[in-house]
PDB file of C-alpha atoms and ligand atoms in Angstrom:
ATOM      1  CA  MET A   1       0.000   0.000   0.000  1.00 96.00           C
ATOM      2  CA  LYS A   2       1.283   3.434  -0.975  1.00 98.00           C
ATOM      3  CA  LEU A   3       0.307   6.857   0.364  1.00 98.00           C
ATOM      4  CA  LEU A   4       1.340  10.380  -0.522  1.00 98.00           C
ATOM      5  CA  ALA A   5       2.248  12.708   2.339  1.00 98.00           C
ATOM      6  CA  ARG A   6       1.890  16.248   1.055  1.00 98.00           C
ATOM      7  CA  ALA A   7       3.492  19.434   2.359  1.00 98.00           C
ATOM      8  CA  LYS A   8       1.651  22.468   3.771  1.00 98.00           C
ATOM      9  CA  ILE A   9       2.178  26.175   3.930  1.00 98.00           C
ATOM     10  CA  ASN A  10       0.478  28.679   6.223  1.00 97.00           C
ATOM     11  CA  LEU A  11      -1.152  31.558   4.357  1.00 95.00           C
ATOM     12  CA  PHE A  12      -1.825  33.096   7.735  1.00 96.00           C
ATOM     13  CA  LEU A  13      -0.257  32.423  11.114  1.00 96.00           C
ATOM     14  CA  ARG A  14      -1.108  34.648  14.024  1.00 94.00           C
ATOM     15  CA  VAL A  15       0.379  33.836  17.410  1.00 94.00           C
ATOM     16  CA  VAL A  16      -2.300  35.020  19.803  1.00 93.00           C
ATOM     17  CA  ARG A  17      -0.570  34.395  23.141  1.00 93.00           C
ATOM     18  CA  LYS A  18       1.768  32.136  25.016  1.00 94.00           C
ATOM     19  CA  ARG A  19      -0.039  29.501  27.066  1.00 95.00           C
ATOM     20  CA  PRO A  20       0.834  28.223  30.544  1.00 96.00           C
ATOM     21  CA  ASP A  21       1.732  24.803  29.006  1.00 96.00           C
ATOM     22  CA  GLY A  22       4.504  26.423  26.925  1.00 94.00           C
ATOM     23  CA  TYR A  23       2.680  26.172  23.605  1.00 97.00           C
ATOM     24  CA  HIS A  24       1.340  29.174  21.753  1.00 97.00           C
ATOM     25  CA  GLU A  25      -2.292  29.819  20.942  1.00 96.00           C
ATOM     26  CA  LEU A  26      -2.612  30.233  17.170  1.00 95.00           C
ATOM     27  CA  GLU A  27      -4.978  31.285  14.482  1.00 95.00           C
ATOM     28  CA  THR A  28      -3.741  29.836  11.221  1.00 96.00           C
ATOM     29  CA  LEU A  29      -4.847  29.060   7.683  1.00 95.00           C
ATOM     30  CA  PHE A  30      -3.291  25.849   6.370  1.00 96.00           C
ATOM     31  CA  GLU A  31      -3.044  25.112   2.670  1.00 96.00           C
ATOM     32  CA  ARG A  32      -2.001  21.671   1.445  1.00 97.00           C
ATOM     33  CA  VAL A  33       0.301  21.739  -1.593  1.00 98.00           C
ATOM     34  CA  SER A  34       1.417  19.235  -4.198  1.00 98.00           C
ATOM     35  CA  LEU A  35       5.012  18.623  -3.074  1.00 98.00           C
ATOM     36  CA  ALA A  36       4.888  15.210  -1.385  1.00 98.00           C
ATOM     37  CA  ASP A  37       6.782  12.387   0.306  1.00 98.00           C
ATOM     38  CA  GLU A  38       5.764   8.831  -0.472  1.00 98.00           C
ATOM     39  CA  LEU A  39       5.214   6.099   2.101  1.00 98.00           C
ATOM     40  CA  SER A  40       4.689   2.407   1.415  1.00 98.00           C
ATOM     41  CA  PHE A  41       3.609  -0.180   3.945  1.00 98.00           C
ATOM     42  CA  ARG A  42       3.998  -3.960   4.081  1.00 98.00           C
ATOM     43  CA  SER A  43       3.093  -6.202   6.952  1.00 94.00           C
ATOM     44  CA  ALA A  44       5.811  -8.071   8.829  1.00 96.00           C
ATOM     45  CA  SER A  45       5.124 -11.244  10.761  1.00 93.00           C
ATOM     46  CA  ASP A  46       8.048 -10.828  13.178  1.00 94.00           C
ATOM     47  CA  GLY A  47       6.182  -8.175  15.166  1.00 93.00           C
ATOM     48  CA  ARG A  48       8.763  -5.438  14.499  1.00 96.00           C
ATOM     49  CA  VAL A  49       8.385  -2.102  12.761  1.00 97.00           C
ATOM     50  CA  ARG A  50      11.205  -1.156  10.406  1.00 98.00           C
ATOM     51  CA  LEU A  51      11.701   2.050   8.461  1.00 98.00           C
ATOM     52  CA  VAL A  52      13.907   2.752   5.453  1.00 98.00           C
ATOM     53  CA  VAL A  53      14.327   6.371   4.312  1.00 98.00           C
ATOM     54  CA  THR A  54      15.608   7.454   0.896  1.00 98.00           C
ATOM     55  CA  GLY A  55      15.876  10.904  -0.708  1.00 97.00           C
ATOM     56  CA  GLU A  56      16.404  13.916   1.582  1.00 94.00           C
ATOM     57  CA  ARG A  57      18.708  13.271   4.529  1.00 93.00           C
ATOM     58  CA  LEU A  58      16.659  12.183   7.513  1.00 95.00           C
ATOM     59  CA  GLY A  59      17.386   9.674  10.272  1.00 95.00           C
ATOM     60  CA  ALA A  60      15.353   6.456  10.461  1.00 95.00           C
ATOM     61  CA  GLY A  61      15.805   6.082  14.242  1.00 95.00           C
ATOM     62  CA  PRO A  62      13.095   6.033  16.932  1.00 95.00           C
ATOM     63  CA  ASP A  63      12.805   9.854  16.833  1.00 96.00           C
ATOM     64  CA  ASN A  64      11.520   9.719  13.265  1.00 98.00           C
ATOM     65  CA  LEU A  65       7.860  10.751  13.432  1.00 98.00           C
ATOM     66  CA  VAL A  66       6.846   7.746  11.301  1.00 98.00           C
ATOM     67  CA  LEU A  67       8.204   5.367  13.933  1.00 98.00           C
ATOM     68  CA  ARG A  68       6.736   7.477  16.733  1.00 98.00           C
ATOM     69  CA  ALA A  69       3.328   7.193  15.052  1.00 98.00           C
ATOM     70  CA  ALA A  70       3.760   3.410  14.702  1.00 98.00           C
ATOM     71  CA  GLU A  71       4.791   3.072  18.362  1.00 98.00           C
ATOM     72  CA  LEU A  72       1.826   5.126  19.505  1.00 98.00           C
ATOM     73  CA  LEU A  73      -0.581   2.842  17.598  1.00 98.00           C
ATOM     74  CA  ARG A  74       1.121  -0.308  18.852  1.00 97.00           C
ATOM     75  CA  ARG A  75       1.084   0.842  22.455  1.00 96.00           C
ATOM     76  CA  ALA A  76      -2.609   1.761  22.295  1.00 96.00           C
ATOM     77  CA  HIS A  77      -3.973  -0.945  20.005  1.00 94.00           C
ATOM     78  CA  GLY A  78      -1.663  -3.882  19.304  1.00 85.00           C
ATOM     79  CA  PRO A  79       1.848  -4.288  20.713  1.00 80.00           C
ATOM     80  CA  ARG A  80       2.659  -7.307  18.523  1.00 89.00           C
ATOM     81  CA  LEU A  81       1.959  -5.763  15.131  1.00 94.00           C
ATOM     82  CA  GLY A  82       4.811  -5.552  12.628  1.00 97.00           C
ATOM     83  CA  ALA A  83       5.394  -3.506   9.471  1.00 98.00           C
ATOM     84  CA  ARG A  84       7.997  -2.582   6.918  1.00 98.00           C
ATOM     85  CA  ILE A  85       7.732   1.057   5.941  1.00 98.00           C
ATOM     86  CA  ARG A  86       9.593   2.829   3.154  1.00 98.00           C
ATOM     87  CA  LEU A  87       9.696   6.606   3.102  1.00 98.00           C
ATOM     88  CA  VAL A  88      10.761   8.466  -0.022  1.00 98.00           C
ATOM     89  CA  LYS A  89      11.601  11.894   1.379  1.00 98.00           C
ATOM     90  CA  ARG A  90      11.157  14.811  -1.012  1.00 98.00           C
ATOM     91  CA  ILE A  91       9.892  17.561   1.300  1.00 98.00           C
ATOM     92  CA  PRO A  92      12.889  19.402   2.790  1.00 97.00           C
ATOM     93  CA  VAL A  93      13.440  18.742   6.498  1.00 96.00           C
ATOM     94  CA  SER A  94      13.089  21.478   9.200  1.00 95.00           C
ATOM     95  CA  ALA A  95      11.761  23.750   6.495  1.00 97.00           C
ATOM     96  CA  GLY A  96       8.405  25.012   7.825  1.00 97.00           C
ATOM     97  CA  LEU A  97       6.582  22.806   5.302  1.00 98.00           C
ATOM     98  CA  GLY A  98       5.172  20.237   7.738  1.00 98.00           C
ATOM     99  CA  GLY A  99       6.965  17.310   6.120  1.00 98.00           C
ATOM    100  CA  GLY A 100       7.559  15.335   9.315  1.00 98.00           C
ATOM    101  CA  SER A 101       4.000  15.976  10.487  1.00 98.00           C
ATOM    102  CA  SER A 102       2.611  14.839   7.142  1.00 98.00           C
ATOM    103  CA  ASP A 103       4.671  11.630   7.277  1.00 98.00           C
ATOM    104  CA  ALA A 104       3.340  10.980  10.790  1.00 98.00           C
ATOM    105  CA  ALA A 105      -0.239  11.459   9.583  1.00 99.00           C
ATOM    106  CA  ALA A 106       0.331   9.108   6.626  1.00 99.00           C
ATOM    107  CA  ALA A 107       1.789   6.533   9.027  1.00 98.00           C
ATOM    108  CA  LEU A 108      -1.317   6.730  11.261  1.00 98.00           C
ATOM    109  CA  VAL A 109      -3.662   6.364   8.287  1.00 98.00           C
ATOM    110  CA  GLY A 110      -1.550   3.688   6.550  1.00 98.00           C
ATOM    111  CA  LEU A 111      -1.007   1.504   9.602  1.00 98.00           C
ATOM    112  CA  ASN A 112      -4.655   1.811  10.637  1.00 98.00           C
ATOM    113  CA  ARG A 113      -5.430   0.219   7.269  1.00 98.00           C
ATOM    114  CA  LEU A 114      -2.565  -2.296   7.150  1.00 97.00           C
ATOM    115  CA  TRP A 115      -3.286  -3.571  10.650  1.00 97.00           C
ATOM    116  CA  ARG A 116      -7.083  -3.362  10.215  1.00 96.00           C
ATOM    117  CA  LEU A 117      -7.449  -1.440  13.463  1.00 97.00           C
ATOM    118  CA  GLY A 118     -10.734   0.145  12.384  1.00 97.00           C
ATOM    119  CA  LEU A 119      -9.946   3.446  14.104  1.00 98.00           C
ATOM    120  CA  SER A 120     -12.325   6.285  13.257  1.00 98.00           C
ATOM    121  CA  LYS A 121     -11.086   9.553  11.799  1.00 98.00           C
ATOM    122  CA  ARG A 122     -11.932  11.197  15.097  1.00 98.00           C
ATOM    123  CA  ARG A 123      -9.683   8.754  16.993  1.00 98.00           C
ATOM    124  CA  LEU A 124      -6.896   9.208  14.426  1.00 98.00           C
ATOM    125  CA  LEU A 125      -7.163  12.992  14.864  1.00 98.00           C
ATOM    126  CA  GLU A 126      -6.705  12.543  18.624  1.00 98.00           C
ATOM    127  CA  HIS A 127      -3.624  10.387  18.119  1.00 98.00           C
ATOM    128  CA  ALA A 128      -2.339  12.927  15.595  1.00 98.00           C
ATOM    129  CA  ALA A 129      -2.520  15.737  18.166  1.00 98.00           C
ATOM    130  CA  GLU A 130      -0.383  13.641  20.537  1.00 98.00           C
ATOM    131  CA  LEU A 131       2.347  13.497  17.891  1.00 98.00           C
ATOM    132  CA  GLY A 132       2.507  17.202  16.999  1.00 98.00           C
ATOM    133  CA  SER A 133       0.499  20.365  16.476  1.00 98.00           C
ATOM    134  CA  ASP A 134       0.470  20.127  12.654  1.00 98.00           C
ATOM    135  CA  VAL A 135      -0.249  16.395  12.367  1.00 98.00           C
ATOM    136  CA  PRO A 136      -4.084  16.655  12.661  1.00 98.00           C
ATOM    137  CA  PHE A 137      -4.264  18.937   9.604  1.00 98.00           C
ATOM    138  CA  PHE A 138      -2.828  16.146   7.444  1.00 98.00           C
ATOM    139  CA  VAL A 139      -5.156  13.497   8.912  1.00 98.00           C
ATOM    140  CA  LEU A 140      -8.110  15.793   8.188  1.00 98.00           C
ATOM    141  CA  ASP A 141      -7.406  15.344   4.450  1.00 97.00           C
ATOM    142  CA  GLU A 142      -8.657  18.723   3.194  1.00 95.00           C
ATOM    143  CA  PRO A 143      -6.828  21.267   1.002  1.00 94.00           C
ATOM    144  CA  PHE A 144      -7.608  24.198   3.319  1.00 93.00           C
ATOM    145  CA  ALA A 145      -8.418  24.422   7.022  1.00 95.00           C
ATOM    146  CA  LEU A 146      -8.532  27.017   9.751  1.00 95.00           C
ATOM    147  CA  GLY A 147      -6.531  25.964  12.770  1.00 97.00           C
ATOM    148  CA  THR A 148      -6.888  27.253  16.339  1.00 97.00           C
ATOM    149  CA  GLY A 149      -5.580  26.075  19.730  1.00 98.00           C
ATOM    150  CA  ARG A 150      -2.029  24.791  19.116  1.00 98.00           C
ATOM    151  CA  GLY A 151      -3.121  24.443  15.486  1.00 98.00           C
ATOM    152  CA  GLU A 152      -4.840  21.117  16.179  1.00 98.00           C
ATOM    153  CA  ILE A 153      -8.444  22.378  16.409  1.00 98.00           C
ATOM    154  CA  LEU A 154      -9.532  22.410  12.778  1.00 98.00           C
ATOM    155  CA  ARG A 155     -12.302  23.671  10.592  1.00 95.00           C
ATOM    156  CA  PRO A 156     -12.149  22.688   6.929  1.00 92.00           C
ATOM    157  CA  ILE A 157     -13.062  25.432   4.471  1.00 88.00           C
ATOM    158  CA  ARG A 158     -14.369  25.198   0.969  1.00 82.00           C
ATOM    159  CA  ARG A 159     -11.628  25.296  -1.644  1.00 78.00           C
ATOM    160  CA  PRO A 160     -11.474  28.254  -4.030  1.00 78.00           C
ATOM    161  CA  ALA A 161     -12.575  27.817  -7.626  1.00 76.00           C
ATOM    162  CA  ALA A 162      -9.043  28.297  -8.958  1.00 77.00           C
ATOM    163  CA  ARG A 163      -5.902  26.567  -7.751  1.00 83.00           C
ATOM    164  CA  ILE A 164      -3.218  28.833  -6.348  1.00 89.00           C
ATOM    165  CA  TRP A 165       0.326  28.468  -7.661  1.00 94.00           C
ATOM    166  CA  HIS A 166       3.348  28.932  -5.440  1.00 97.00           C
ATOM    167  CA  VAL A 167       7.090  29.096  -5.671  1.00 98.00           C
ATOM    168  CA  LEU A 168       8.649  27.603  -2.544  1.00 98.00           C
ATOM    169  CA  ALA A 169      12.182  28.785  -1.838  1.00 98.00           C
ATOM    170  CA  LYS A 170      14.121  26.841   0.782  1.00 98.00           C
ATOM    171  CA  PRO A 171      17.566  28.095   1.882  1.00 97.00           C
ATOM    172  CA  PRO A 172      20.129  25.394   2.734  1.00 95.00           C
ATOM    173  CA  HIS A 173      19.891  25.728   6.526  1.00 93.00           C
ATOM    174  CA  GLY A 174      17.029  24.447   8.725  1.00 92.00           C
ATOM    175  CA  ILE A 175      15.190  26.305  11.513  1.00 94.00           C
ATOM    176  CA  SER A 176      13.948  24.665  14.728  1.00 95.00           C
ATOM    177  CA  THR A 177      10.248  25.348  15.315  1.00 95.00           C
ATOM    178  CA  ARG A 178      10.732  25.348  19.074  1.00 95.00           C
ATOM    179  CA  ARG A 179      13.490  27.964  18.804  1.00 95.00           C
ATOM    180  CA  ALA A 180      11.421  30.156  16.511  1.00 95.00           C
ATOM    181  CA  TYR A 181       8.615  30.308  19.095  1.00 96.00           C
ATOM    182  CA  GLU A 182      11.068  30.814  21.951  1.00 95.00           C
ATOM    183  CA  THR A 183      12.680  33.860  20.339  1.00 94.00           C
ATOM    184  CA  LEU A 184       9.417  35.590  19.511  1.00 93.00           C
ATOM    185  CA  PRO A 185       9.259  39.063  21.109  1.00 89.00           C
ATOM    186  CA  PRO A 186       5.972  39.905  22.901  1.00 83.00           C
ATOM    187  CA  HIS A 187       5.235  42.697  20.409  1.00 78.00           C
ATOM    188  CA  GLY A 188       5.586  40.222  17.528  1.00 72.00           C
ATOM    189  CA  LEU A 189       2.633  38.162  18.630  1.00 77.00           C
ATOM    190  CA  THR A 190      -0.366  39.866  17.141  1.00 74.00           C
ATOM    191  CA  PRO A 191       0.019  41.843  13.933  1.00 72.00           C
ATOM    192  CA  PRO A 192      -2.626  44.587  13.915  1.00 70.00           C
ATOM    193  CA  GLY A 193      -5.507  44.251  11.500  1.00 72.00           C
ATOM    194  CA  ALA A 194      -4.848  40.580  10.743  1.00 76.00           C
ATOM    195  CA  ASP A 195      -8.095  38.908   9.743  1.00 86.00           C
ATOM    196  CA  VAL A 196      -8.023  35.289   8.674  1.00 88.00           C
ATOM    197  CA  ARG A 197     -11.615  35.190   7.446  1.00 86.00           C
ATOM    198  CA  MET A 198     -11.138  38.148   5.177  1.00 88.00           C
ATOM    199  CA  LEU A 199      -7.987  36.485   3.860  1.00 88.00           C
ATOM    200  CA  PHE A 200      -9.820  33.306   3.026  1.00 83.00           C
ATOM    201  CA  ARG A 201     -12.583  35.214   1.267  1.00 85.00           C
ATOM    202  CA  SER A 202      -9.992  36.966  -0.868  1.00 84.00           C
ATOM    203  CA  VAL A 203      -8.358  33.603  -1.733  1.00 79.00           C
ATOM    204  CA  ARG A 204     -11.725  32.113  -2.658  1.00 79.00           C
ATOM    205  CA  ASP A 205     -12.722  35.102  -4.764  1.00 82.00           C
ATOM    206  CA  GLY A 206      -9.323  35.379  -6.425  1.00 77.00           C
ATOM    207  CA  ASN A 207      -8.942  38.938  -5.092  1.00 82.00           C
ATOM    208  CA  SER A 208      -5.173  39.112  -5.362  1.00 77.00           C
ATOM    209  CA  HIS A 209      -4.913  42.773  -4.418  1.00 79.00           C
ATOM    210  CA  LEU A 210      -6.589  42.180  -1.072  1.00 84.00           C
ATOM    211  CA  LEU A 211      -4.838  38.837  -0.619  1.00 83.00           C
ATOM    212  CA  SER A 212      -1.400  40.377  -0.840  1.00 82.00           C
ATOM    213  CA  ARG A 213      -2.242  42.746   2.010  1.00 85.00           C
ATOM    214  CA  LEU A 214      -3.692  40.050   4.265  1.00 91.00           C
ATOM    215  CA  VAL A 215      -1.148  37.228   4.351  1.00 92.00           C
ATOM    216  CA  THR A 216       0.755  37.405   7.624  1.00 94.00           C
ATOM    217  CA  ASN A 217       2.969  35.281   9.830  1.00 96.00           C
ATOM    218  CA  SER A 218       3.861  36.261  13.421  1.00 95.00           C
ATOM    219  CA  LEU A 219       6.871  33.944  13.255  1.00 96.00           C
ATOM    220  CA  GLU A 220       8.562  36.374  10.854  1.00 96.00           C
ATOM    221  CA  HIS A 221       9.333  38.318  14.050  1.00 95.00           C
ATOM    222  CA  ALA A 222      11.358  35.507  15.624  1.00 94.00           C
ATOM    223  CA  ASP A 223      14.923  36.489  16.336  1.00 92.00           C
ATOM    224  CA  SER A 224      17.458  34.647  14.162  1.00 92.00           C
ATOM    225  CA  LYS A 225      20.044  35.448  11.553  1.00 93.00           C
ATOM    226  CA  ARG A 226      18.874  32.552   9.400  1.00 93.00           C
ATOM    227  CA  LEU A 227      15.364  33.920   9.454  1.00 95.00           C
ATOM    228  CA  ARG A 228      16.505  37.391   8.360  1.00 94.00           C
ATOM    229  CA  LYS A 229      18.294  35.791   5.374  1.00 93.00           C
ATOM    230  CA  SER A 230      15.073  33.996   4.445  1.00 96.00           C
ATOM    231  CA  LEU A 231      13.044  37.172   4.629  1.00 96.00           C
ATOM    232  CA  GLU A 232      15.329  38.821   2.061  1.00 96.00           C
ATOM    233  CA  LEU A 233      14.057  36.239  -0.419  1.00 97.00           C
ATOM    234  CA  LYS A 234      10.555  37.659  -0.092  1.00 97.00           C
ATOM    235  CA  GLN A 235      11.629  40.754  -1.975  1.00 97.00           C
ATOM    236  CA  ASP A 236      13.104  38.584  -4.744  1.00 97.00           C
ATOM    237  CA  LEU A 237       9.778  36.793  -5.109  1.00 98.00           C
ATOM    238  CA  LEU A 238       7.845  40.076  -5.184  1.00 96.00           C
ATOM    239  CA  ASP A 239      10.270  41.497  -7.760  1.00 97.00           C
ATOM    240  CA  GLN A 240       9.513  38.447  -9.920  1.00 97.00           C
ATOM    241  CA  GLY A 241       5.793  39.186  -9.857  1.00 95.00           C
ATOM    242  CA  ALA A 242       4.547  37.271  -6.813  1.00 95.00           C
ATOM    243  CA  LEU A 243       1.140  38.575  -5.629  1.00 92.00           C
ATOM    244  CA  ALA A 244       2.366  38.104  -2.067  1.00 93.00           C
ATOM    245  CA  ALA A 245       5.326  36.493  -0.341  1.00 96.00           C
ATOM    246  CA  LEU A 246       5.546  35.071   3.176  1.00 97.00           C
ATOM    247  CA  LEU A 247       7.514  32.850   5.514  1.00 98.00           C
ATOM    248  CA  SER A 248       5.963  29.381   5.744  1.00 97.00           C
ATOM    249  CA  GLY A 249       5.371  28.211   9.332  1.00 97.00           C
ATOM    250  CA  SER A 250       8.559  28.710  11.344  1.00 97.00           C
ATOM    251  CA  GLY A 251      10.634  28.798   8.137  1.00 95.00           C
ATOM    252  CA  PRO A 252      13.169  28.958   6.644  1.00 97.00           C
ATOM    253  CA  THR A 253      11.081  28.333   3.500  1.00 98.00           C
ATOM    254  CA  VAL A 254       9.421  31.382   2.003  1.00 98.00           C
ATOM    255  CA  PHE A 255       6.730  31.170  -0.638  1.00 98.00           C
ATOM    256  CA  GLY A 256       5.384  33.462  -3.313  1.00 97.00           C
ATOM    257  CA  LEU A 257       1.824  33.299  -4.637  1.00 94.00           C
ATOM    258  CA  PHE A 258       1.107  33.367  -8.371  1.00 93.00           C
ATOM    259  CA  SER A 259      -2.110  33.074 -10.331  1.00 87.00           C
ATOM    260  CA  THR A 260      -0.692  30.932 -13.131  1.00 92.00           C
ATOM    261  CA  ARG A 261       1.794  28.086 -13.385  1.00 97.00           C
ATOM    262  CA  SER A 262       3.796  29.848 -16.084  1.00 98.00           C
ATOM    263  CA  ASP A 263       4.238  32.975 -13.911  1.00 97.00           C
ATOM    264  CA  ALA A 264       5.483  30.739 -11.106  1.00 98.00           C
ATOM    265  CA  LEU A 265       7.897  28.841 -13.366  1.00 98.00           C
ATOM    266  CA  ARG A 266       9.312  32.099 -14.731  1.00 98.00           C
ATOM    267  CA  ALA A 267       9.972  33.398 -11.195  1.00 98.00           C
ATOM    268  CA  GLN A 268      11.510  30.077 -10.190  1.00 98.00           C
ATOM    269  CA  ARG A 269      14.009  30.272 -13.076  1.00 98.00           C
ATOM    270  CA  VAL A 270      15.204  33.728 -11.991  1.00 98.00           C
ATOM    271  CA  LEU A 271      15.530  32.750  -8.314  1.00 97.00           C
ATOM    272  CA  ARG A 272      17.504  29.643  -9.239  1.00 96.00           C
ATOM    273  CA  THR A 273      20.088  31.573 -11.208  1.00 96.00           C
ATOM    274  CA  ARG A 274      20.420  34.212  -8.484  1.00 95.00           C
ATOM    275  CA  HIS A 275      20.704  31.900  -5.491  1.00 95.00           C
ATOM    276  CA  LYS A 276      22.589  28.726  -6.301  1.00 93.00           C
ATOM    277  CA  ALA A 277      22.158  27.086  -2.886  1.00 95.00           C
ATOM    278  CA  LEU A 278      18.387  27.556  -2.872  1.00 97.00           C
ATOM    279  CA  LYS A 279      15.987  24.627  -3.326  1.00 98.00           C
ATOM    280  CA  THR A 280      12.939  25.761  -5.244  1.00 98.00           C
ATOM    281  CA  PHE A 281       9.647  24.061  -6.087  1.00 98.00           C
ATOM    282  CA  VAL A 282       6.617  25.143  -8.067  1.00 98.00           C
ATOM    283  CA  VAL A 283       3.549  23.696  -6.350  1.00 98.00           C
ATOM    284  CA  ALA A 284      -0.235  24.050  -6.478  1.00 96.00           C
ATOM    285  CA  THR A 285      -3.057  23.650  -3.983  1.00 94.00           C
ATOM    286  CA  ALA A 286      -3.559  19.887  -3.578  1.00 95.00           C
TER     287      ALA A 286
HETATM  288  O1  LIG B 301       3.669  20.456  18.312  1.00 64.26           O
HETATM  289  P1  LIG B 301       5.067  20.339  17.808  1.00 64.26           P
HETATM  290  O2  LIG B 301       5.828  19.227  18.501  1.00 64.26           O
HETATM  291  O3  LIG B 301       5.173  20.248  16.340  1.00 64.26           O
HETATM  292  O4  LIG B 301       5.778  21.711  18.208  1.00 64.26           O
HETATM  293  C1  LIG B 301       7.170  21.869  18.239  1.00 64.26           C
HETATM  294  C2  LIG B 301       7.516  23.015  19.184  1.00 64.26           C
HETATM  295  O5  LIG B 301       7.034  24.257  18.660  1.00 64.26           O
HETATM  296  C3  LIG B 301       6.851  22.888  20.538  1.00 64.26           C
HETATM  297  O6  LIG B 301       7.654  22.145  21.423  1.00 64.26           O
HETATM  298  C4  LIG B 301       6.720  24.334  20.988  1.00 64.26           C
HETATM  299  O7  LIG B 301       7.935  24.781  21.525  1.00 64.26           O
HETATM  300  C5  LIG B 301       6.497  25.070  19.689  1.00 64.26           C
HETATM  301  N1  LIG B 301       5.064  25.337  19.414  1.00 64.26           N
HETATM  302  C6  LIG B 301       4.397  26.306  20.145  1.00 64.26           C
HETATM  303  N2  LIG B 301       3.070  26.561  19.883  1.00 64.26           N
HETATM  304  C7  LIG B 301       2.415  25.882  18.914  1.00 64.26           C
HETATM  305  C8  LIG B 301       3.074  24.887  18.164  1.00 64.26           C
HETATM  306  C9  LIG B 301       4.410  24.648  18.439  1.00 64.26           C
HETATM  307  O8  LIG B 301       4.983  26.953  21.020  1.00 64.26           O
HETATM  308  N3  LIG B 301       1.140  26.172  18.677  1.00 64.26           N
END
């Protein structure tokens, strides 16, 4: 059995406040995009779970979110179940694109099927929230959703008539999500005038003028040199005709929005020649 594990970006990410449990209360708009990892699952009669990773560099040890998802299911529902899992990693790691979270969600869904556990979507969503704040969005299986709480309380929203095109630009370094939140200054929490519902309406209606003024990400205010380098790329994307450009999640990936694939491809070509170390992808809503 094979499953795709797609990446996400956040068109909107407002950090509302820091909570007593150390997490941050968010208001975010997730968009699922076409860049994807691939997971395949085979049963194993020896009762062990093994993982092989190819593609992007990523460890296959017990910290890997795929194995953490498998362990969680085994502990709760069947300690003797075995599986062989292959992960073809294409989504850059520590990039703000939710790759690890998406793999974890695919592992929950895939192993639920492989092991015939019969877990409901609701139960899978609960397990997903135990694994990470972004994991439930990928279990939800919708192209767009509003996230509140840590990002795990979700409301799917109707997709716009037209697909949105994006150029993703990922600098060579990674950024730790935990560190990004930790270095957020108090005044960087709530950008004034940010309105996620108005943003979604402008996406749905294809109102690019309004859209470009409404995308926002509180995590752009985190304090790091790597982040400042990333933010310089936003101007490059805007210069190449992006309707809007923003940091994705905790970064370092930035994305530009385009209304057509050919506009996006043209911008990608320019960015590639200017910044040799950059990884770039043209992706659509998926
Ligand atoms: O939930 P997840 O394990 O993906 O989060 C990684 C880290 O990011 C957390 O340990 C926390 O420091 C930070 N975080 C946060 N508020 C959120 C989501 C993540 O502070 N809503």
